[in-house]
mmCIF file of C-alpha atoms in Angstrom:
data_model
loop_
_atom_site.group_PDB
_atom_site.id
_atom_site.type_symbol
_atom_site.label_atom_id
_atom_site.label_comp_id
_atom_site.label_asym_id
_atom_site.label_seq_id
_atom_site.Cartn_x
_atom_site.Cartn_y
_atom_site.Cartn_z
ATOM 1 C CA MET A 48 72.677 7.797 22.528
ATOM 2 C CA SER A 49 68.940 7.894 23.142
ATOM 3 C CA SER A 50 66.523 6.575 20.534
ATOM 4 C CA ILE A 51 63.881 8.997 21.804
ATOM 5 C CA PRO A 52 63.506 11.926 19.415
ATOM 6 C CA GLU A 53 64.535 15.313 20.697
ATOM 7 C CA PHE A 54 61.876 17.942 21.303
ATOM 8 C CA ALA A 55 62.775 19.809 18.101
ATOM 9 C CA GLU A 56 62.062 16.699 16.031
ATOM 10 C CA LEU A 57 58.778 15.943 17.815
ATOM 11 C CA ILE A 58 57.454 19.487 17.441
ATOM 12 C CA ALA A 59 58.618 19.640 13.803
ATOM 13 C CA ASP A 60 56.561 16.504 13.114
ATOM 14 C CA CYS A 61 53.513 17.923 14.898
ATOM 15 C CA ARG A 62 50.582 19.017 12.720
ATOM 16 C CA ARG A 63 47.642 19.978 14.991
ATOM 17 C CA SER A 64 48.398 20.357 18.668
ATOM 18 C CA ALA A 65 51.078 20.130 21.291
ATOM 19 C CA VAL A 66 50.293 20.408 24.982
ATOM 20 C CA HIS A 67 52.669 20.585 27.912
ATOM 21 C CA LEU A 68 51.790 19.987 31.562
ATOM 22 C CA GLU A 69 54.250 21.113 34.246
ATOM 23 C CA MET A 70 53.662 20.188 37.867
ATOM 24 C CA ARG A 71 56.882 20.883 39.756
ATOM 25 C CA ASP A 72 57.548 23.941 41.907
ATOM 26 C CA VAL A 73 61.306 23.786 41.426
ATOM 27 C CA TYR A 74 63.425 22.739 38.500
ATOM 28 C CA PHE A 75 67.193 22.856 38.174
ATOM 29 C CA SER A 76 68.943 26.187 38.432
ATOM 30 C CA ASN A 77 70.305 27.904 35.340
ATOM 31 C CA PRO A 78 72.235 31.091 34.530
ATOM 32 C CA ARG A 79 69.103 33.023 33.483
ATOM 33 C CA LEU A 80 67.360 32.204 36.765
ATOM 34 C CA GLU A 81 70.460 33.158 38.725
ATOM 35 C CA ALA A 82 70.756 36.461 36.840
ATOM 36 C CA TRP A 83 67.113 37.232 37.615
ATOM 37 C CA GLN A 84 67.675 36.376 41.285
ATOM 38 C CA ASN A 85 70.528 38.900 41.231
ATOM 39 C CA GLY A 86 68.203 41.602 39.935
ATOM 40 C CA GLN A 87 68.924 41.354 36.211
ATOM 41 C CA GLY A 88 65.822 41.574 34.088
ATOM 42 C CA VAL A 89 65.350 40.516 30.496
ATOM 43 C CA ASP A 90 65.792 43.213 27.885
ATOM 44 C CA TRP A 91 62.629 42.375 25.971
ATOM 45 C CA ASP A 92 63.571 44.883 23.266
ATOM 46 C CA ASP A 93 66.731 42.865 22.516
ATOM 47 C CA ARG A 94 65.131 39.707 21.146
ATOM 48 C CA ALA A 95 68.476 38.133 20.310
ATOM 49 C CA SER A 96 69.355 38.135 24.023
ATOM 50 C CA TRP A 97 66.434 35.905 25.038
ATOM 51 C CA TRP A 98 65.152 34.142 21.893
ATOM 52 C CA ARG A 99 66.325 30.526 21.970
ATOM 53 C CA PRO A 100 66.090 27.655 19.462
ATOM 54 C CA TYR A 101 63.169 26.361 21.559
ATOM 55 C CA HIS A 102 61.221 29.568 20.880
ATOM 56 C CA GLN A 103 61.917 29.271 17.168
ATOM 57 C CA ASN A 104 60.701 25.660 17.178
ATOM 58 C CA ILE A 105 57.446 26.794 18.780
ATOM 59 C CA ALA A 106 57.082 29.777 16.440
ATOM 60 C CA ASP A 107 57.632 27.512 13.418
ATOM 61 C CA ALA A 108 54.997 25.047 14.676
ATOM 62 C CA VAL A 109 52.480 27.820 15.321
ATOM 63 C CA ALA A 110 53.145 29.216 11.831
ATOM 64 C CA ARG A 111 52.229 25.751 10.446
ATOM 65 C CA GLY A 112 48.905 25.926 12.310
ATOM 66 C CA VAL A 113 49.848 23.910 15.412
ATOM 67 C CA THR A 114 48.171 25.071 18.619
ATOM 68 C CA VAL A 115 50.723 24.955 21.444
ATOM 69 C CA ARG A 116 49.393 25.097 25.007
ATOM 70 C CA ARG A 117 51.237 24.939 28.332
ATOM 71 C CA ALA A 118 49.613 24.560 31.749
ATOM 72 C CA ARG A 119 51.485 24.893 35.010
ATOM 73 C CA ILE A 120 50.191 23.583 38.320
ATOM 74 C CA VAL A 121 51.825 25.573 41.116
ATOM 75 C CA SER A 122 51.809 25.697 44.899
ATOM 76 C CA GLU A 123 51.001 29.008 46.538
ATOM 77 C CA PRO A 124 52.784 30.912 47.773
ATOM 78 C CA VAL A 125 54.954 30.236 44.737
ATOM 79 C CA THR A 126 58.637 29.403 44.873
ATOM 80 C CA ASP A 127 61.254 31.795 43.498
ATOM 81 C CA TYR A 128 61.601 29.436 40.561
ATOM 82 C CA ILE A 129 57.909 29.754 39.684
ATOM 83 C CA ARG A 130 58.049 33.518 40.192
ATOM 84 C CA TRP A 131 60.907 33.607 37.655
ATOM 85 C CA GLU A 132 59.023 31.291 35.273
ATOM 86 C CA HIS A 133 56.027 33.614 35.407
ATOM 87 C CA TYR A 134 58.283 36.569 34.589
ATOM 88 C CA GLN A 135 60.020 34.880 31.666
ATOM 89 C CA THR A 136 56.812 33.352 30.229
ATOM 90 C CA ARG A 137 56.624 36.406 28.005
ATOM 91 C CA ALA A 138 59.130 34.618 25.747
ATOM 92 C CA ASN A 139 56.803 31.604 25.456
ATOM 93 C CA LEU A 140 53.894 33.878 24.604
ATOM 94 C CA GLU A 141 55.893 35.754 21.980
ATOM 95 C CA ALA A 142 56.786 32.414 20.391
ATOM 96 C CA GLY A 143 53.065 31.663 20.131
ATOM 97 C CA GLU A 144 52.346 29.426 23.121
ATOM 98 C CA LEU A 145 49.155 29.786 25.108
ATOM 99 C CA VAL A 146 49.970 29.536 28.816
ATOM 100 C CA ARG A 147 47.758 29.040 31.858
ATOM 101 C CA TRP A 148 48.393 28.589 35.579
ATOM 102 C CA LEU A 149 46.461 26.456 38.074
ATOM 103 C CA PRO A 150 47.014 26.867 41.806
ATOM 104 C CA ARG A 151 47.638 23.384 43.225
ATOM 105 C CA HIS A 152 44.838 23.716 45.781
ATOM 106 C CA GLN A 153 42.379 24.006 42.866
ATOM 107 C CA ALA A 154 43.537 20.673 41.444
ATOM 108 C CA VAL A 155 42.878 18.514 44.499
ATOM 109 C CA ASP A 156 40.051 16.561 42.857
ATOM 110 C CA LEU A 157 41.883 15.938 39.579
ATOM 111 C CA LEU A 158 43.601 12.644 38.837
ATOM 112 C CA LEU A 159 46.921 13.653 37.342
ATOM 113 C CA PRO A 160 49.890 11.708 35.971
ATOM 114 C CA THR A 161 52.971 11.817 38.161
ATOM 115 C CA ASN A 162 55.346 13.398 35.656
ATOM 116 C CA ASP A 163 55.528 16.485 33.483
ATOM 117 C CA TYR A 164 54.912 15.698 29.836
ATOM 118 C CA TRP A 165 54.209 16.862 26.298
ATOM 119 C CA VAL A 166 51.458 15.365 24.112
ATOM 120 C CA PHE A 167 51.935 15.721 20.353
ATOM 121 C CA ASP A 168 48.878 15.415 18.080
ATOM 122 C CA ASP A 169 47.093 13.115 20.557
ATOM 123 C CA ARG A 170 49.409 10.296 19.512
ATOM 124 C CA LYS A 171 52.755 10.612 21.293
ATOM 125 C CA VAL A 172 53.708 11.594 24.830
ATOM 126 C CA ARG A 173 57.174 12.661 25.870
ATOM 127 C CA VAL A 174 57.360 12.045 29.626
ATOM 128 C CA HIS A 175 59.946 14.026 31.610
ATOM 129 C CA HIS A 176 61.692 12.603 34.651
ATOM 130 C CA PHE A 177 63.326 14.767 37.318
ATOM 131 C CA SER A 178 65.184 14.002 40.513
ATOM 132 C CA GLY A 179 63.774 15.201 43.823
ATOM 133 C CA ASP A 180 65.861 18.380 43.674
ATOM 134 C CA GLY A 181 64.630 19.236 40.183
ATOM 135 C CA HIS A 182 67.523 18.019 38.059
ATOM 136 C CA TRP A 183 66.839 16.356 34.725
ATOM 137 C CA ALA A 184 66.745 12.562 35.069
ATOM 138 C CA GLY A 185 65.634 11.522 31.594
ATOM 139 C CA LYS A 186 62.708 11.135 29.241
ATOM 140 C CA GLU A 187 60.624 8.444 27.645
ATOM 141 C CA LEU A 188 58.310 8.318 24.663
ATOM 142 C CA VAL A 189 54.870 6.760 25.045
ATOM 143 C CA SER A 190 52.610 5.954 22.103
ATOM 144 C CA ASP A 191 50.113 3.556 23.688
ATOM 145 C CA PRO A 192 46.737 5.143 22.792
ATOM 146 C CA HIS A 193 45.292 4.503 26.263
ATOM 147 C CA LEU A 194 48.203 6.173 28.049
ATOM 148 C CA VAL A 195 48.241 9.052 25.565
ATOM 149 C CA GLY A 196 44.511 9.526 26.121
ATOM 150 C CA ILE A 197 44.900 9.614 29.901
ATOM 151 C CA ARG A 198 47.506 12.362 29.652
ATOM 152 C CA GLN A 199 45.551 14.357 27.088
ATOM 153 C CA ALA A 200 42.414 14.153 29.262
ATOM 154 C CA ALA A 201 44.352 15.217 32.352
ATOM 155 C CA PHE A 202 45.769 18.188 30.491
ATOM 156 C CA GLU A 203 42.306 19.237 29.283
ATOM 157 C CA GLN A 204 40.920 19.131 32.835
ATOM 158 C CA VAL A 205 43.745 21.340 34.045
ATOM 159 C CA TRP A 206 43.435 23.699 31.066
ATOM 160 C CA GLU A 207 39.705 24.171 31.655
ATOM 161 C CA ARG A 208 40.311 25.350 35.237
ATOM 162 C CA ALA A 209 43.587 27.167 34.797
ATOM 163 C CA ILE A 210 43.975 30.930 34.717
ATOM 164 C CA PRO A 211 45.317 32.598 31.558
ATOM 165 C CA HIS A 212 48.834 33.928 32.024
ATOM 166 C CA ASP A 213 47.879 37.588 31.756
ATOM 167 C CA GLU A 214 45.284 37.142 34.539
ATOM 168 C CA TYR A 215 47.350 35.045 36.948
ATOM 169 C CA GLU A 216 49.136 36.928 39.695
ATOM 170 C CA VAL A 217 51.964 35.112 41.429
ATOM 171 C CA LYS A 218 51.354 34.909 45.151
#
């Protein structure tokens, strides 16, 4: 059993801000992605069909006054996975996340950490590890102020350049 808190615990403990940087073009497959690839859309009017515990965790944090931001760095043309993520981001937005997209070619001069991560209240980082084919390989929790600061600064650089979700067109 891992001693690293689960996401739900970290976001429940969050008081001011949570930021998430995603940098992969492909993550592991899942039934919702596969359904979308087979032409099945989300019935946005049937919230129970798409609302997950994750969305509730975000909504609860936002209700407490936590600002939750997600930035995605993507290659263009985008992969099918990213095209699906863009489509289903509506759920993140409805939960209260702010989401932006940065084409990878616009990030060439940025020094970025090598892994996706979350930063909670500028004090903890949950680093995500994936295998080359996008499967989950584990997580670690970082609290060293220097390393937290590096990741927070990297996120802010990306956020400043990134395009708000409702303005970004997948290419």
